[in-house]
Tab-separated table of C-alpha atoms and ligand atoms in Angstrom:
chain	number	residue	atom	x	y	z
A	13	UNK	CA	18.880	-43.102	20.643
A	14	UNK	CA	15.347	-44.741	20.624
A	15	UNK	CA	14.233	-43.058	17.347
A	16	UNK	CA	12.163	-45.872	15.279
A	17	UNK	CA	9.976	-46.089	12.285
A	18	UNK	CA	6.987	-44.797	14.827
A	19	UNK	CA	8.439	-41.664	16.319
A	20	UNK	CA	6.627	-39.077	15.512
A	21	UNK	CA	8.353	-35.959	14.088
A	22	UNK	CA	7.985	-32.143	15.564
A	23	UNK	CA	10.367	-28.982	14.631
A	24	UNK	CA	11.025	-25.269	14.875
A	25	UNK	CA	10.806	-23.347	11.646
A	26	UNK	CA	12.366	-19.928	11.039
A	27	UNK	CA	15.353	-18.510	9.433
A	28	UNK	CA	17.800	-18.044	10.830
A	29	UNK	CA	16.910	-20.896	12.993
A	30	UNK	CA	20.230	-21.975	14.354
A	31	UNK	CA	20.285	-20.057	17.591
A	32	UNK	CA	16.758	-21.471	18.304
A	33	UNK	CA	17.182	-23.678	22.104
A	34	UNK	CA	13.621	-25.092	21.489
A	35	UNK	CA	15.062	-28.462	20.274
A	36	UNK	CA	17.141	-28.863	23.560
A	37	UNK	CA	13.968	-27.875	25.700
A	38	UNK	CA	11.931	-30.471	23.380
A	39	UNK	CA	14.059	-33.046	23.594
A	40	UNK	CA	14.770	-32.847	27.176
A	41	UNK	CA	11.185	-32.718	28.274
A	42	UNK	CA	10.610	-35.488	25.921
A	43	UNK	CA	13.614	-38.016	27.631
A	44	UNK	CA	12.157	-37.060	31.224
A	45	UNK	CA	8.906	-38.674	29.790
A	46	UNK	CA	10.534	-41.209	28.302
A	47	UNK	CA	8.775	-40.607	25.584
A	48	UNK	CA	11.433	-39.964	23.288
A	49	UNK	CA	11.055	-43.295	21.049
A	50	UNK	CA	7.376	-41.483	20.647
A	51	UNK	CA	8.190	-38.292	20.044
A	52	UNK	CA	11.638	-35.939	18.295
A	53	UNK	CA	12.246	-32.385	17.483
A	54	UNK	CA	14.648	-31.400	15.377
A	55	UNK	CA	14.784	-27.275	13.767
A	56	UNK	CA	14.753	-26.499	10.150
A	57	UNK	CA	15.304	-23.512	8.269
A	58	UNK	CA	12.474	-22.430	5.762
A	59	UNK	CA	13.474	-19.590	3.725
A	60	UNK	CA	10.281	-17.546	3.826
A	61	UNK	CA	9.605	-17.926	-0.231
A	62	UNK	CA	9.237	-21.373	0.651
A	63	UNK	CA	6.560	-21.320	3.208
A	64	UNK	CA	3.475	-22.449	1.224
A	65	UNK	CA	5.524	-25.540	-0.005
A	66	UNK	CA	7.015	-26.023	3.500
A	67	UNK	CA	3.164	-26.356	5.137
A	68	UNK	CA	2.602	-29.001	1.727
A	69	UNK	CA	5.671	-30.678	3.496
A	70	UNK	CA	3.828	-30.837	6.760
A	71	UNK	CA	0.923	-33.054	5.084
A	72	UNK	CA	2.811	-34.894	3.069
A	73	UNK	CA	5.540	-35.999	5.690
A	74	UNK	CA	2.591	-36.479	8.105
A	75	UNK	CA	4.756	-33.903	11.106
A	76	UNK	CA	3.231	-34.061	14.140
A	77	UNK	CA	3.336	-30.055	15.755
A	78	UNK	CA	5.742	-27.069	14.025
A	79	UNK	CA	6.846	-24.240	16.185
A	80	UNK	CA	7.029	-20.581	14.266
A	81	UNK	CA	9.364	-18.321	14.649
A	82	UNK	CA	10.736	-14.770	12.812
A	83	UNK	CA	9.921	-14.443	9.877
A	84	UNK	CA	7.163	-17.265	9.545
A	85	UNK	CA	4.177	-16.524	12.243
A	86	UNK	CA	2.204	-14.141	10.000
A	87	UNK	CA	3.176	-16.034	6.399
A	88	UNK	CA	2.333	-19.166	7.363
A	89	UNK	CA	-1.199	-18.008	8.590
A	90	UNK	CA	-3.507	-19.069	5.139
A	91	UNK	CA	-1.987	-22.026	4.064
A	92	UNK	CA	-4.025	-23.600	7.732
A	93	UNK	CA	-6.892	-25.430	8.295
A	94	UNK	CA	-7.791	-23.347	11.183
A	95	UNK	CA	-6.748	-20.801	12.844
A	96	UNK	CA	-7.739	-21.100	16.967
A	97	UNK	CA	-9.671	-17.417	18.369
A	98	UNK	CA	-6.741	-16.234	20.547
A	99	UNK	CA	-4.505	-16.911	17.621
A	100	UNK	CA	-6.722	-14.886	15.528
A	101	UNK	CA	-7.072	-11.790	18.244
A	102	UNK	CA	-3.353	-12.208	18.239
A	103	UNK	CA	-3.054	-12.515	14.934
A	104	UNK	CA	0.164	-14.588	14.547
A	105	UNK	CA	0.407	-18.161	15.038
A	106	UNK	CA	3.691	-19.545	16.953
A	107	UNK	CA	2.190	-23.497	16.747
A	108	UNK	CA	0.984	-25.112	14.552
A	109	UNK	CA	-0.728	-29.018	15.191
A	110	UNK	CA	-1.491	-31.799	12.958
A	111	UNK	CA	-4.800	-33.087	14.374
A	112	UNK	CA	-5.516	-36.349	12.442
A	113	UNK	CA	-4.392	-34.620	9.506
A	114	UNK	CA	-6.360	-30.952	10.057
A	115	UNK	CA	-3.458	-28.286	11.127
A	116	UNK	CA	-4.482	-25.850	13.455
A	117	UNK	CA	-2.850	-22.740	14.165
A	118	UNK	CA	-2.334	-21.546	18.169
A	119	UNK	CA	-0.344	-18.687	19.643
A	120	UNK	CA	1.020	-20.068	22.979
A	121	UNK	CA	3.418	-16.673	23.064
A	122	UNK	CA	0.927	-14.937	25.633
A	123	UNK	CA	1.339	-17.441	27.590
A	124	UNK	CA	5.331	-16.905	27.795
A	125	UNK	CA	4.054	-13.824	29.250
A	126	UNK	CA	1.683	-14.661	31.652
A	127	UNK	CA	2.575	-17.996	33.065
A	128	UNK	CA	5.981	-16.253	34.487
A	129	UNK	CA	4.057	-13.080	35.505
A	130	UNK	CA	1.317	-14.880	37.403
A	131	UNK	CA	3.924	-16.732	39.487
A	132	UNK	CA	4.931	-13.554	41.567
A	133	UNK	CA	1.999	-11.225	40.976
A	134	UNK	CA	-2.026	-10.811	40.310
A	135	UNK	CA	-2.128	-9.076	37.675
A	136	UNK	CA	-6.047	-7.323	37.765
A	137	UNK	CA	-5.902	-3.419	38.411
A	138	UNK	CA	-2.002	-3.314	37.802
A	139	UNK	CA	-0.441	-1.396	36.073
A	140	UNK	CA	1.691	-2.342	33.004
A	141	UNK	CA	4.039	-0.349	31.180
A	142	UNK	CA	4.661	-2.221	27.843
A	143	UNK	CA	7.584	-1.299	25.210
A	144	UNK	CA	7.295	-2.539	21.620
A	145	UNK	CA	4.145	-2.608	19.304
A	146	UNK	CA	5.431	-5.885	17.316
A	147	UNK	CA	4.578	-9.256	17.590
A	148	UNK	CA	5.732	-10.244	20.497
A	149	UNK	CA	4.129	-6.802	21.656
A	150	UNK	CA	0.373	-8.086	20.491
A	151	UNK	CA	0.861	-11.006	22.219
A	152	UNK	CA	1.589	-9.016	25.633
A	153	UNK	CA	-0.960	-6.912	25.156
A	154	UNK	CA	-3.313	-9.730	24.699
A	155	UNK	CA	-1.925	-11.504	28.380
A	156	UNK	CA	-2.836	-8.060	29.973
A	157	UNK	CA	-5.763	-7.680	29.138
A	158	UNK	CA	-6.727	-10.968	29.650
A	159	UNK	CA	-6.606	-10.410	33.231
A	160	UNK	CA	-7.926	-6.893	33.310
A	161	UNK	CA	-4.916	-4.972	33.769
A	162	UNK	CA	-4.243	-1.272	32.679
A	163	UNK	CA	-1.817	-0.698	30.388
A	164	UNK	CA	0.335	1.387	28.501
A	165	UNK	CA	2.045	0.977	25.153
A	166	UNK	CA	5.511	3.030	24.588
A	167	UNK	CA	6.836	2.926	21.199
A	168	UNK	CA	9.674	4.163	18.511
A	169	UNK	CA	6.785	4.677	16.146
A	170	UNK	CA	3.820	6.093	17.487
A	171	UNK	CA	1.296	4.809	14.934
A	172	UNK	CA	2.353	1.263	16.024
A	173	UNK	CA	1.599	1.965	19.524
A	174	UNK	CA	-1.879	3.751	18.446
A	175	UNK	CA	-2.932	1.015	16.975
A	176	UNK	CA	-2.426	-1.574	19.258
A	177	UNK	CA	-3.897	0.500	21.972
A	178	UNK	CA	-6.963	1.189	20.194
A	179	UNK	CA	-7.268	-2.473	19.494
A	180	UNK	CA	-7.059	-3.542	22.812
A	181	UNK	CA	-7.808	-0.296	25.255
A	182	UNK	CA	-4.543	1.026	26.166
A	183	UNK	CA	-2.819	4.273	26.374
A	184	UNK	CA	-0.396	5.011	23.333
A	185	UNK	CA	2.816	6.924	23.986
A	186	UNK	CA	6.176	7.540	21.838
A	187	UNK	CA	9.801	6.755	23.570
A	188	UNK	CA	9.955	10.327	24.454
A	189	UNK	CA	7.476	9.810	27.431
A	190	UNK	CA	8.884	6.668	28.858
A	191	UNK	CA	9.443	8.309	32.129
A	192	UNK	CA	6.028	7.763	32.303
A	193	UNK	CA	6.740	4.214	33.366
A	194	UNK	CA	7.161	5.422	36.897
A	195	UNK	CA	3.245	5.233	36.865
A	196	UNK	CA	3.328	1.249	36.045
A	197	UNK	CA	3.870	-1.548	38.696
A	198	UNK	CA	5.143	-3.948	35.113
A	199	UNK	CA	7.159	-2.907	32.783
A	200	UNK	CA	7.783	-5.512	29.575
A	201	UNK	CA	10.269	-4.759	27.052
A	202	UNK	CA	9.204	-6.763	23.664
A	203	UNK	CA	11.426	-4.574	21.583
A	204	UNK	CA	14.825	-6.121	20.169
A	205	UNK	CA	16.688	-3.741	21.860
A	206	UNK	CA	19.158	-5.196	23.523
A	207	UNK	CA	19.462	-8.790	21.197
A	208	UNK	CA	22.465	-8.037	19.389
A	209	UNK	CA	24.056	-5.444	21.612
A	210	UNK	CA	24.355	-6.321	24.802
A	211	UNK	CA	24.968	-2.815	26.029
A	212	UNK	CA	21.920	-1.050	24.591
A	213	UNK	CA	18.859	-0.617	26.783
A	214	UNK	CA	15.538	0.889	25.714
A	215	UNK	CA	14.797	2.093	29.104
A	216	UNK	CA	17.150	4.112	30.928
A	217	UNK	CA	18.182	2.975	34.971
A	218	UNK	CA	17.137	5.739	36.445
A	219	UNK	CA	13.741	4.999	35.460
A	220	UNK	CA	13.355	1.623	37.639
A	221	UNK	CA	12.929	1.841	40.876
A	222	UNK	CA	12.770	-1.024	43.818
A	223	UNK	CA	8.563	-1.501	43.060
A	224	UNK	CA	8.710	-2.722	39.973
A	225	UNK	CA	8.992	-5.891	38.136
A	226	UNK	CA	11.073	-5.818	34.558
A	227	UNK	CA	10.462	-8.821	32.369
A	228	UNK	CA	12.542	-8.458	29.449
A	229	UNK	CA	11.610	-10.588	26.515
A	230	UNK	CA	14.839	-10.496	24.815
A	231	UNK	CA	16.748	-13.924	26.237
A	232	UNK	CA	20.080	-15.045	25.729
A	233	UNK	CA	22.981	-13.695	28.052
A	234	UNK	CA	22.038	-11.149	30.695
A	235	UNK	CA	20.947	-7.744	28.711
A	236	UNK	CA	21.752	-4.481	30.216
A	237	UNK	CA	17.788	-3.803	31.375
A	238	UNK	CA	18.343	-6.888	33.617
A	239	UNK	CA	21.099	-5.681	34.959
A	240	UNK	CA	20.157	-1.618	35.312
A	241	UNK	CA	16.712	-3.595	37.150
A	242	UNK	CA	19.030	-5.939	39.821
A	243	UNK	CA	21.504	-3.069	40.535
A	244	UNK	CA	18.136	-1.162	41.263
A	245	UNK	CA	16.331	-4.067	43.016
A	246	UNK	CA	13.434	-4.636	40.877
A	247	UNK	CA	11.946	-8.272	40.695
A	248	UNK	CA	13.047	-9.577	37.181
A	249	UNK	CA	11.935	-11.823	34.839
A	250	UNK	CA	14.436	-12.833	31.781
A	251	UNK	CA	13.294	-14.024	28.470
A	252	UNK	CA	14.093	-17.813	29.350
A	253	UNK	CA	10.865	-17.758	31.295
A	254	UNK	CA	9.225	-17.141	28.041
A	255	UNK	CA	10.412	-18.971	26.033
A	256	UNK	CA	10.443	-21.805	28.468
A	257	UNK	CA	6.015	-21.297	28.971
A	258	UNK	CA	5.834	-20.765	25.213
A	259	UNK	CA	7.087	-24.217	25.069
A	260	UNK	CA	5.373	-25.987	27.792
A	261	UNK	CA	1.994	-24.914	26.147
A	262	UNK	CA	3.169	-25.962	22.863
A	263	UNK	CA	4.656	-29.757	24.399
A	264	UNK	CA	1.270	-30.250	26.092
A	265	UNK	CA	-0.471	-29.307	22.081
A	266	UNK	CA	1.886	-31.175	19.867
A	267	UNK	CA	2.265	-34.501	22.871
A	268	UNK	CA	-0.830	-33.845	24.763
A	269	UNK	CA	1.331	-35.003	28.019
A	270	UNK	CA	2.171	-32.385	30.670
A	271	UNK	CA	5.546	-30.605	29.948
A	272	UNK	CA	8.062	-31.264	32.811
A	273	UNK	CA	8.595	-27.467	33.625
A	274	UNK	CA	11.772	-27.794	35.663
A	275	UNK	CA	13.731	-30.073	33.278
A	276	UNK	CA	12.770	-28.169	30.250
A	277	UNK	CA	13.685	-24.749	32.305
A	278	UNK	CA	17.110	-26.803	33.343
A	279	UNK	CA	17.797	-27.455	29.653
A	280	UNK	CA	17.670	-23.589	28.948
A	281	UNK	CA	20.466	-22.375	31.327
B	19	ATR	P1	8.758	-9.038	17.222
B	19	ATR	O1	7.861	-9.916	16.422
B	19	ATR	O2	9.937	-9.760	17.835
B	19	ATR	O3	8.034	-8.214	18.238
B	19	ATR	P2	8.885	-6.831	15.363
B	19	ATR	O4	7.476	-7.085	14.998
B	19	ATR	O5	9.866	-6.536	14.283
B	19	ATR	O6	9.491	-8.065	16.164
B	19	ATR	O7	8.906	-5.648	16.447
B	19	ATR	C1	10.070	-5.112	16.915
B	19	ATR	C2	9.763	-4.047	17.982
B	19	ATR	O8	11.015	-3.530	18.449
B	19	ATR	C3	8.992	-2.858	17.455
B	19	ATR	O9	8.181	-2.353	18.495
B	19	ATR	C4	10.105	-1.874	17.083
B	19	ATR	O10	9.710	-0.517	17.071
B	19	ATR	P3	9.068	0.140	15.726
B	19	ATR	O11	7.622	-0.276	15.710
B	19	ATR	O12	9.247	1.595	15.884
B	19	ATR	O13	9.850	-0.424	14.563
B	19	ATR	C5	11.053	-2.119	18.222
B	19	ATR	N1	12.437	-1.730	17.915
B	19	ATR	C6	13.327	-2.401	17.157
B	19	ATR	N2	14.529	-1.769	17.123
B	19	ATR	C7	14.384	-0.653	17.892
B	19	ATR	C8	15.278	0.417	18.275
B	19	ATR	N3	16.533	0.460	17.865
B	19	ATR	N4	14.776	1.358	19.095
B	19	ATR	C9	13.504	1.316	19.534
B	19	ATR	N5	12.625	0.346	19.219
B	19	ATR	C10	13.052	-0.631	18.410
């Protein structure tokens, strides 16, 4: 271990937290730099009562860069400094770094969307077909759109969907029309669906054909959309690749060194 008096301290936040792999891809990125007497990351739990106090904690103790996740990207919003303009269009905050003592907020979860889809695909004048209207949802939308890409928004409650496509000029639809997807050359499932049981699928096979990719956000073992999408040959991206670009945007913020993609992505599987 080369912790010493200098290393500089970084962590996850959430609650539950314990599941969370972002200290292994931390930590790992971190050794291949051998920067890890500079720099640790370690996870804590902050129940979300606590969350004012907690961001007290990150002055006081001096922390160097605090990843957010459930319940904590929305609460942890006013107690910042700043909050950066994608963040703010986003409006959640996944990062948050202690700049001489000024803590900005960032959302690098676009990214996780982007970065992965941009590796196989352009995606300007594509469709998109994208299920879920929550967080992780706003941040899709917002990768997108970014690159001028049409999209659709399928949701369990319309409203949700309505509202994120007026905000960022997409078509709404409930889960009743998701045969529509076989208009999209994308489809994204954001939803939970699929987290805990491992058989449930939001969209069923018969749906997917050979032309499309499915990048399902959910990570962990291999869901049941990945596996309806290989048995029907569609390109795939799993949630690892998200989480794994969430995090290489986030080393390069709270180290300012360029993440070590592979090793970090090696640490995940
Ligand atoms: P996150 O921040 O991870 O996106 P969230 O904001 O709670 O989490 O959003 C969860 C998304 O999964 C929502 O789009 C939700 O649909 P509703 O807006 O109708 O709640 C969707 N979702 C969760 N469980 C679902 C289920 N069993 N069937 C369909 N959609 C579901």
């Amino acid at each position: 271990m080369k912790i010493t008096a200098q290393t500089k301290i970084c962590m996850v936040i959430g609650d539950p937290v314990e599941h969370s792999l972002s200290p292994q891809m931390h930590n790992a990125g971190y050794v291949a730099l051998h920067v890890d007497d500079e720099y640790v990351y370690v996870a804590c739990r902050i129940d979300i009562n606590q969350i004012e106090n907690f961001v007290k904690g990150i002055r006081a103790m001096n922390i160097q860069g605090v990843s957010c996740t459930i319940p904590h990207k929305l609460v942890v919003m006013p107690f910042l400094d700043e909050i950066d303009e994608v963040a703010k269009k986003i409006g959640a905050v996944n990062t948050i770094v202690n700049e001489n003592g000024k803590l900005i907020g960032y959302n690098t979860d676009w990214l996780g969307i982007l970065k992965p889809l941009e590796k196989i695909t352009k995606l300007e004048n594509k469709t998109v077909a994208l299920i879920g209207a929550g967080g992780a949802g706003r941040a899709a939308a917002y990768a997108v759109k970014s690159q001028k890409a049409k999209l659709m928004i399928f949701n369990r409650t319309f409203d949700k969907a309505q509202a994120l496509a007026e905000e960022f000029g997409a078509e709404a639809h409930t889960l009743a029309d998701i045969e529509n997807v076989k208009d999209s050359d994308i489809i994204i499932n954001t939803t939970s669906v699929g987290l805990k049981n491992k058989n449930e699928t939001i969209l069923p096979k018969q749906y997917i054909t050979n032309n499309h990719i499915i990048f399902d956000a959910v990570y962990g073992e291999e869901t049941q959309l990945v596996k309806d999408a290989k048995e029907k040959h569609a390109q795939i991206i799993s949630g690892i690749e998200m989480l794994l670009y969430q995090g290489v945007e986030q080393f390069k913020l709270f180290t300012g060194y360029d993440a070590p993609v592979e090793i970090m992505r090696k640490s995940l599987l």
